[in-house]
Amino acid sequence: MALIVQKYGGTSVGSIERIEHVADKVAATRRQGHQVVVVVSAMSGETDRLLGLARAITERPDPRELDVLLATGEQVTIALLAIALAKRGCPARSYTGAQVHILTDSAHNKARIRDIDAARVRRDLAEGRVVVVAGFQGVDEHGNITTLGRGGSDTTAVALAAALGADECQIFTDVDGVYTTDPRVAPEARRLDRITFEEMLEMASLGSKVLQIRAVEFAGKYNVPLRVLSTFEEGPGTLITYEEPEMEQPLISGVAFNRDEAKLTVVGVPDQPGVAWRILGPIAEANIEVDMIVQNVGEDGTTDFTFTVHRNDYPKALEILKATAAELGAREVTGDDRIVKISLVGVGMRSHAGIASRMFEALAKEGINIRMISTSEIKISVVVDEKYLELGVRALHEAFELDRGPVPAAEGAAPAAGEAPSGS
Ligand code: ASP
Ligand code: MG
């Protein structure tokens, strides 16, 4: 007997038929002898509908009242699911976030979970009931209803799984797992059987939208095995877990990409201490997040400085940079908001040289010009022109044979003796 937390997203509970289908799946899991806690989202489109109602009154609804409103979406689905379970002879009880003491801070609309009192849930489980909990919501220390930010039900599920010491947290959604890349861009993309938390975090922050980033962070921190599966098709899904030292890691797990990039360059700024700070300081003050940064060294005592921002922030960043450039006596400011970022992700690259050159070769063969490069321990990102996105992703997917199943990090190239596997 295992304790399993299952989370069903908005599309999975998008209609009465679908809620009945979810009830069938939950009841079947319980019949297998498992204890089941279910976390559900609001029916698809419902959170947006509620937001629309508030915004019809004012563009800036009071955050506290907005949370009272938005939390109703999930309250509908927990009750309907519990009713559907009872109809199947499966004893169940539904609870709002406050009822199971999902204690959060008071940051309305983006609250963070501080603590969960799992006792009530445990009592129901011990008495043989399925426990259905509203995702996305909690309560602060003053008893105010809070919500966790869009997509927050994933985080509720993982936090509950951590608090209960669940054996697995299963995230049911409309895709059947995590893929090597977006199948809409590369049809030969393949479902991964497993991926590490670290890789999943990179994939999520690089644009893969399967899981909320915070939920992955949480799962990694508390070592909750996570599985992404389809509500609509049977299958093993993708297990997200710790890297097992004795297991051979695939060299590359996936190709992630991000379309919402823009880059800005100050040309010919004096190459002096403090220049980076003077350029990026005002950008940070405007709450604009900077991603990649590259500085060239010129020969005439000046330098070029390039960085990337989210495309939405581009006009604002350009305006700020022009003012800074004038102050610094820079030659010119240029920018481009038709660029994208493509990244290779894989823990296997930690112990392997030559990945970057293989990546650059694959792009060169397609005549794709690389505009910027950045690397981390388990990722290499390049910035290229927007028009090369599809071609670039497919070329890399092919060059690293991602369509063929896991390619173990090659024989004989194990980490040097005595090198401890990094636990970071
Ligand atoms: N219903 C919320 C949303 O649409 C939370 C969730 O679906 O996870 O963002
Ligand atoms: Mg959702």
mmCIF file of N, CA and C in Angstrom, residues 301-390:
data_model
loop_
_atom_site.group_PDB
_atom_site.id
_atom_site.type_symbol
_atom_site.label_atom_id
_atom_site.label_comp_id
_atom_site.label_asym_id
_atom_site.label_seq_id
_atom_site.Cartn_x
_atom_site.Cartn_y
_atom_site.Cartn_z
ATOM 1 N N GLY A 301 40.219 51.090 -25.669
ATOM 2 C CA GLY A 301 39.773 51.532 -24.349
ATOM 3 C C GLY A 301 38.268 51.612 -24.209
ATOM 4 N N THR A 302 37.570 51.131 -25.214
ATOM 5 C CA THR A 302 36.111 51.068 -25.079
ATOM 6 C C THR A 302 35.665 49.616 -25.217
ATOM 7 N N THR A 303 34.430 49.379 -24.844
ATOM 8 C CA THR A 303 33.928 48.010 -24.885
ATOM 9 C C THR A 303 32.466 48.013 -25.356
ATOM 10 N N ASP A 304 32.003 46.845 -25.825
ATOM 11 C CA ASP A 304 30.588 46.688 -26.165
ATOM 12 C C ASP A 304 29.956 45.812 -25.098
ATOM 13 N N PHE A 305 28.750 46.144 -24.738
ATOM 14 C CA PHE A 305 28.088 45.458 -23.637
ATOM 15 C C PHE A 305 26.702 45.037 -24.110
ATOM 16 N N THR A 306 26.436 43.735 -24.065
ATOM 17 C CA THR A 306 25.150 43.225 -24.563
ATOM 18 C C THR A 306 24.440 42.427 -23.484
ATOM 19 N N PHE A 307 23.116 42.566 -23.411
ATOM 20 C CA PHE A 307 22.345 41.725 -22.483
ATOM 21 C C PHE A 307 20.966 41.451 -23.057
ATOM 22 N N THR A 308 20.306 40.429 -22.498
ATOM 23 C CA THR A 308 18.971 40.092 -22.987
ATOM 24 C C THR A 308 17.933 40.308 -21.888
ATOM 25 N N VAL A 309 16.717 40.622 -22.325
ATOM 26 C CA VAL A 309 15.584 40.817 -21.410
ATOM 27 C C VAL A 309 14.352 40.143 -22.021
ATOM 28 N N HIS A 310 13.301 40.049 -21.245
ATOM 29 C CA HIS A 310 12.036 39.547 -21.786
ATOM 30 C C HIS A 310 11.527 40.533 -22.835
ATOM 31 N N ARG A 311 10.923 39.978 -23.892
ATOM 32 C CA ARG A 311 10.506 40.828 -25.007
ATOM 33 C C ARG A 311 9.535 41.937 -24.564
ATOM 34 N N ASN A 312 8.707 41.635 -23.581
ATOM 35 C CA ASN A 312 7.761 42.656 -23.092
ATOM 36 C C ASN A 312 8.471 43.858 -22.482
ATOM 37 N N ASP A 313 9.671 43.625 -21.965
ATOM 38 C CA ASP A 313 10.401 44.702 -21.301
ATOM 39 C C ASP A 313 11.304 45.473 -22.260
ATOM 40 N N TYR A 314 11.317 45.048 -23.507
ATOM 41 C CA TYR A 314 12.273 45.607 -24.462
ATOM 42 C C TYR A 314 12.144 47.125 -24.642
ATOM 43 N N PRO A 315 10.936 47.646 -24.929
ATOM 44 C CA PRO A 315 10.837 49.094 -25.178
ATOM 45 C C PRO A 315 11.329 49.915 -23.987
ATOM 46 N N LYS A 316 10.942 49.479 -22.806
ATOM 47 C CA LYS A 316 11.331 50.187 -21.589
ATOM 48 C C LYS A 316 12.848 50.122 -21.387
ATOM 49 N N ALA A 317 13.417 48.926 -21.577
ATOM 50 C CA ALA A 317 14.860 48.739 -21.389
ATOM 51 C C ALA A 317 15.639 49.600 -22.383
ATOM 52 N N LEU A 318 15.127 49.676 -23.613
ATOM 53 C CA LEU A 318 15.806 50.453 -24.657
ATOM 54 C C LEU A 318 15.846 51.940 -24.279
ATOM 55 N N GLU A 319 14.728 52.414 -23.781
ATOM 56 C CA GLU A 319 14.627 53.815 -23.382
ATOM 57 C C GLU A 319 15.626 54.124 -22.245
ATOM 58 N N ILE A 320 15.654 53.222 -21.257
ATOM 59 C CA ILE A 320 16.569 53.419 -20.124
ATOM 60 C C ILE A 320 18.020 53.385 -20.591
ATOM 61 N N LEU A 321 18.309 52.417 -21.469
ATOM 62 C CA LEU A 321 19.686 52.239 -21.922
ATOM 63 C C LEU A 321 20.175 53.445 -22.730
ATOM 64 N N LYS A 322 19.281 54.036 -23.507
ATOM 65 C CA LYS A 322 19.668 55.205 -24.299
ATOM 66 C C LYS A 322 20.076 56.357 -23.385
ATOM 67 N N ALA A 323 19.339 56.519 -22.305
ATOM 68 C CA ALA A 323 19.687 57.573 -21.350
ATOM 69 C C ALA A 323 21.043 57.294 -20.702
ATOM 70 N N THR A 324 21.247 56.038 -20.300
ATOM 71 C CA THR A 324 22.526 55.667 -19.679
ATOM 72 C C THR A 324 23.681 55.867 -20.650
ATOM 73 N N ALA A 325 23.469 55.457 -21.894
ATOM 74 C CA ALA A 325 24.533 55.548 -22.904
ATOM 75 C C ALA A 325 24.961 57.001 -23.096
ATOM 76 N N ALA A 326 23.996 57.899 -23.100
ATOM 77 C CA ALA A 326 24.312 59.327 -23.253
ATOM 78 C C ALA A 326 25.172 59.805 -22.081
ATOM 79 N N GLU A 327 24.788 59.383 -20.882
ATOM 80 C CA GLU A 327 25.569 59.765 -19.692
ATOM 81 C C GLU A 327 26.997 59.236 -19.738
ATOM 82 N N LEU A 328 27.143 58.009 -20.243
ATOM 83 C CA LEU A 328 28.465 57.358 -20.248
ATOM 84 C C LEU A 328 29.299 57.782 -21.455
ATOM 85 N N GLY A 329 28.702 58.514 -22.350
ATOM 86 C CA GLY A 329 29.409 58.899 -23.563
ATOM 87 C C GLY A 329 29.655 57.728 -24.499
ATOM 88 N N ALA A 330 28.712 56.795 -24.542
ATOM 89 C CA ALA A 330 28.858 55.635 -25.425
ATOM 90 C C ALA A 330 28.591 56.034 -26.867
ATOM 91 N N ARG A 331 29.113 55.220 -27.812
ATOM 92 C CA ARG A 331 28.974 55.554 -29.217
ATOM 93 C C ARG A 331 27.536 55.396 -29.686
ATOM 94 N N GLU A 332 26.923 54.238 -29.305
ATOM 95 C CA GLU A 332 25.601 53.975 -29.877
ATOM 96 C C GLU A 332 24.884 52.875 -29.099
ATOM 97 N N VAL A 333 23.553 52.824 -29.220
ATOM 98 C CA VAL A 333 22.762 51.752 -28.625
ATOM 99 C C VAL A 333 22.032 51.026 -29.743
ATOM 100 N N THR A 334 22.147 49.700 -29.760
ATOM 101 C CA THR A 334 21.391 48.942 -30.749
ATOM 102 C C THR A 334 20.555 47.895 -30.021
ATOM 103 N N GLY A 335 19.561 47.372 -30.698
ATOM 104 C CA GLY A 335 18.717 46.376 -30.053
ATOM 105 C C GLY A 335 18.025 45.506 -31.085
ATOM 106 N N ASP A 336 17.532 44.376 -30.633
ATOM 107 C CA ASP A 336 16.870 43.446 -31.533
ATOM 108 C C ASP A 336 15.857 42.640 -30.718
ATOM 109 N N ASP A 337 14.601 42.727 -31.092
ATOM 110 C CA ASP A 337 13.614 41.943 -30.338
ATOM 111 C C ASP A 337 13.074 40.794 -31.185
ATOM 112 N N ARG A 338 13.837 40.390 -32.194
ATOM 113 C CA ARG A 338 13.422 39.237 -32.991
ATOM 114 C C ARG A 338 14.416 38.103 -32.823
ATOM 115 N N ILE A 339 14.765 37.869 -31.575
ATOM 116 C CA ILE A 339 15.702 36.791 -31.289
ATOM 117 C C ILE A 339 15.040 35.760 -30.366
ATOM 118 N N VAL A 340 15.606 34.570 -30.343
ATOM 119 C CA VAL A 340 15.104 33.509 -29.462
ATOM 120 C C VAL A 340 16.290 32.830 -28.790
ATOM 121 N N LYS A 341 15.987 32.102 -27.739
ATOM 122 C CA LYS A 341 17.050 31.371 -27.038
ATOM 123 C C LYS A 341 16.775 29.880 -27.166
ATOM 124 N N ILE A 342 17.772 29.131 -27.550
ATOM 125 C CA ILE A 342 17.639 27.670 -27.626
ATOM 126 C C ILE A 342 18.666 27.069 -26.669
ATOM 127 N N SER A 343 18.241 26.098 -25.875
ATOM 128 C CA SER A 343 19.139 25.539 -24.865
ATOM 129 C C SER A 343 19.160 24.025 -24.888
ATOM 130 N N LEU A 344 20.350 23.483 -24.687
ATOM 131 C CA LEU A 344 20.517 22.042 -24.481
ATOM 132 C C LEU A 344 20.595 21.830 -22.980
ATOM 133 N N VAL A 345 19.850 20.853 -22.477
ATOM 134 C CA VAL A 345 19.850 20.593 -21.043
ATOM 135 C C VAL A 345 20.212 19.136 -20.785
ATOM 136 N N GLY A 346 21.123 18.895 -19.872
ATOM 137 C CA GLY A 346 21.444 17.514 -19.532
ATOM 138 C C GLY A 346 22.472 17.427 -18.423
ATOM 139 N N VAL A 347 22.174 16.651 -17.383
ATOM 140 C CA VAL A 347 23.153 16.504 -16.297
ATOM 141 C C VAL A 347 24.388 15.747 -16.778
ATOM 142 N N GLY A 348 24.219 14.983 -17.858
ATOM 143 C CA GLY A 348 25.355 14.221 -18.388
ATOM 144 C C GLY A 348 26.487 15.110 -18.875
ATOM 145 N N MET A 349 26.165 16.369 -19.211
ATOM 146 C CA MET A 349 27.219 17.232 -19.750
ATOM 147 C C MET A 349 28.223 17.663 -18.680
ATOM 148 N N ARG A 350 27.846 17.467 -17.410
ATOM 149 C CA ARG A 350 28.756 17.792 -16.316
ATOM 150 C C ARG A 350 30.070 17.040 -16.428
ATOM 151 N N SER A 351 29.966 15.788 -16.843
ATOM 152 C CA SER A 351 31.175 14.969 -16.885
ATOM 153 C C SER A 351 31.685 14.798 -18.311
ATOM 154 N N HIS A 352 31.208 15.647 -19.219
ATOM 155 C CA HIS A 352 31.573 15.465 -20.614
ATOM 156 C C HIS A 352 32.027 16.719 -21.301
ATOM 157 N N ALA A 353 33.154 16.622 -21.965
ATOM 158 C CA ALA A 353 33.612 17.738 -22.776
ATOM 159 C C ALA A 353 33.039 17.565 -24.176
ATOM 160 N N GLY A 354 33.089 18.597 -24.959
ATOM 161 C CA GLY A 354 32.769 18.439 -26.371
ATOM 162 C C GLY A 354 31.307 18.618 -26.732
ATOM 163 N N ILE A 355 30.453 18.805 -25.735
ATOM 164 C CA ILE A 355 29.033 18.988 -26.046
ATOM 165 C C ILE A 355 28.825 20.308 -26.789
ATOM 166 N N ALA A 356 29.499 21.351 -26.286
ATOM 167 C CA ALA A 356 29.304 22.669 -26.887
ATOM 168 C C ALA A 356 29.729 22.656 -28.352
ATOM 169 N N SER A 357 30.881 22.057 -28.654
ATOM 170 C CA SER A 357 31.333 22.113 -30.041
ATOM 171 C C SER A 357 30.403 21.305 -30.946
ATOM 172 N N ARG A 358 29.868 20.203 -30.393
ATOM 173 C CA ARG A 358 28.922 19.420 -31.190
ATOM 174 C C ARG A 358 27.651 20.247 -31.450
ATOM 175 N N MET A 359 27.263 21.011 -30.468
ATOM 176 C CA MET A 359 26.092 21.872 -30.616
ATOM 177 C C MET A 359 26.350 22.940 -31.680
ATOM 178 N N PHE A 360 27.516 23.602 -31.590
ATOM 179 C CA PHE A 360 27.819 24.697 -32.519
ATOM 180 C C PHE A 360 27.985 24.168 -33.938
ATOM 181 N N GLU A 361 28.541 22.955 -34.040
ATOM 182 C CA GLU A 361 28.704 22.349 -35.359
ATOM 183 C C GLU A 361 27.335 22.117 -36.007
ATOM 184 N N ALA A 362 26.405 21.582 -35.214
ATOM 185 C CA ALA A 362 25.073 21.292 -35.745
ATOM 186 C C ALA A 362 24.394 22.574 -36.242
ATOM 187 N N LEU A 363 24.580 23.654 -35.509
ATOM 188 C CA LEU A 363 23.954 24.919 -35.914
ATOM 189 C C LEU A 363 24.668 25.496 -37.144
ATOM 190 N N ALA A 364 25.988 25.362 -37.160
ATOM 191 C CA ALA A 364 26.770 25.874 -38.295
ATOM 192 C C ALA A 364 26.364 25.181 -39.589
ATOM 193 N N LYS A 365 26.154 23.872 -39.509
ATOM 194 C CA LYS A 365 25.789 23.105 -40.700
ATOM 195 C C LYS A 365 24.486 23.593 -41.314
ATOM 196 N N GLU A 366 23.623 24.181 -40.478
ATOM 197 C CA GLU A 366 22.358 24.721 -40.986
ATOM 198 C C GLU A 366 22.488 26.209 -41.338
ATOM 199 N N GLY A 367 23.712 26.720 -41.218
ATOM 200 C CA GLY A 367 23.928 28.133 -41.526
ATOM 201 C C GLY A 367 23.291 29.075 -40.522
ATOM 202 N N ILE A 368 23.139 28.596 -39.294
ATOM 203 C CA ILE A 368 22.517 29.438 -38.265
ATOM 204 C C ILE A 368 23.587 30.199 -37.511
ATOM 205 N N ASN A 369 23.481 31.503 -37.523
ATOM 206 C CA ASN A 369 24.462 32.346 -36.851
ATOM 207 C C ASN A 369 24.118 32.450 -35.364
ATOM 208 N N ILE A 370 25.117 32.181 -34.526
ATOM 209 C CA ILE A 370 24.916 32.295 -33.083
ATOM 210 C C ILE A 370 25.243 33.718 -32.665
ATOM 211 N N ARG A 371 24.318 34.360 -31.973
ATOM 212 C CA ARG A 371 24.528 35.763 -31.601
ATOM 213 C C ARG A 371 25.081 35.893 -30.186
ATOM 214 N N MET A 372 24.695 34.972 -29.304
ATOM 215 C CA MET A 372 25.218 34.983 -27.934
ATOM 216 C C MET A 372 25.265 33.549 -27.422
ATOM 217 N N ILE A 373 26.139 33.316 -26.447
ATOM 218 C CA ILE A 373 26.250 31.980 -25.856
ATOM 219 C C ILE A 373 26.323 32.131 -24.340
ATOM 220 N N SER A 374 25.668 31.250 -23.618
ATOM 221 C CA SER A 374 25.925 31.193 -22.178
ATOM 222 C C SER A 374 25.856 29.747 -21.725
ATOM 223 N N THR A 375 26.599 29.434 -20.677
ATOM 224 C CA THR A 375 26.632 28.045 -20.231
ATOM 225 C C THR A 375 26.476 27.972 -18.725
ATOM 226 N N SER A 376 25.948 26.863 -18.267
ATOM 227 C CA SER A 376 25.989 26.544 -16.847
ATOM 228 C C SER A 376 26.420 25.089 -16.780
ATOM 229 N N GLU A 377 26.439 24.539 -15.579
ATOM 230 C CA GLU A 377 26.906 23.162 -15.417
ATOM 231 C C GLU A 377 26.119 22.165 -16.263
ATOM 232 N N ILE A 378 24.818 22.370 -16.377
ATOM 233 C CA ILE A 378 23.997 21.369 -17.056
ATOM 234 C C ILE A 378 23.220 21.948 -18.234
ATOM 235 N N LYS A 379 23.685 23.086 -18.756
ATOM 236 C CA LYS A 379 22.935 23.726 -19.837
ATOM 237 C C LYS A 379 23.840 24.565 -20.721
ATOM 238 N N ILE A 380 23.576 24.569 -22.014
ATOM 239 C CA ILE A 380 24.235 25.518 -22.922
ATOM 240 C C ILE A 380 23.128 26.227 -23.686
ATOM 241 N N SER A 381 23.133 27.543 -23.630
ATOM 242 C CA SER A 381 22.108 28.313 -24.340
ATOM 243 C C SER A 381 22.749 29.147 -25.435
ATOM 244 N N VAL A 382 22.039 29.274 -26.561
ATOM 245 C CA VAL A 382 22.478 30.196 -27.605
ATOM 246 C C VAL A 382 21.315 31.105 -27.976
ATOM 247 N N VAL A 383 21.658 32.311 -28.363
ATOM 248 C CA VAL A 383 20.667 33.240 -28.892
ATOM 249 C C VAL A 383 20.842 33.262 -30.408
ATOM 250 N N VAL A 384 19.740 33.071 -31.122
ATOM 251 C CA VAL A 384 19.782 33.101 -32.589
ATOM 252 C C VAL A 384 18.604 33.936 -33.099
ATOM 253 N N ASP A 385 18.638 34.252 -34.397
ATOM 254 C CA ASP A 385 17.517 34.994 -34.968
ATOM 255 C C ASP A 385 16.252 34.157 -34.896
ATOM 256 N N GLU A 386 15.152 34.839 -34.629
ATOM 257 C CA GLU A 386 13.852 34.208 -34.480
ATOM 258 C C GLU A 386 13.520 33.229 -35.617
ATOM 259 N N LYS A 387 13.900 33.599 -36.837
ATOM 260 C CA LYS A 387 13.514 32.770 -37.981
ATOM 261 C C LYS A 387 14.185 31.386 -37.951
ATOM 262 N N TYR A 388 15.213 31.228 -37.140
ATOM 263 C CA TYR A 388 15.910 29.935 -37.081
ATOM 264 C C TYR A 388 15.435 29.034 -35.947
ATOM 265 N N LEU A 389 14.407 29.450 -35.237
ATOM 266 C CA LEU A 389 14.000 28.677 -34.059
ATOM 267 C C LEU A 389 13.721 27.211 -34.388
ATOM 268 N N GLU A 390 12.780 26.975 -35.297
ATOM 269 C CA GLU A 390 12.371 25.600 -35.607
ATOM 270 C C GLU A 390 13.548 24.790 -36.160
#
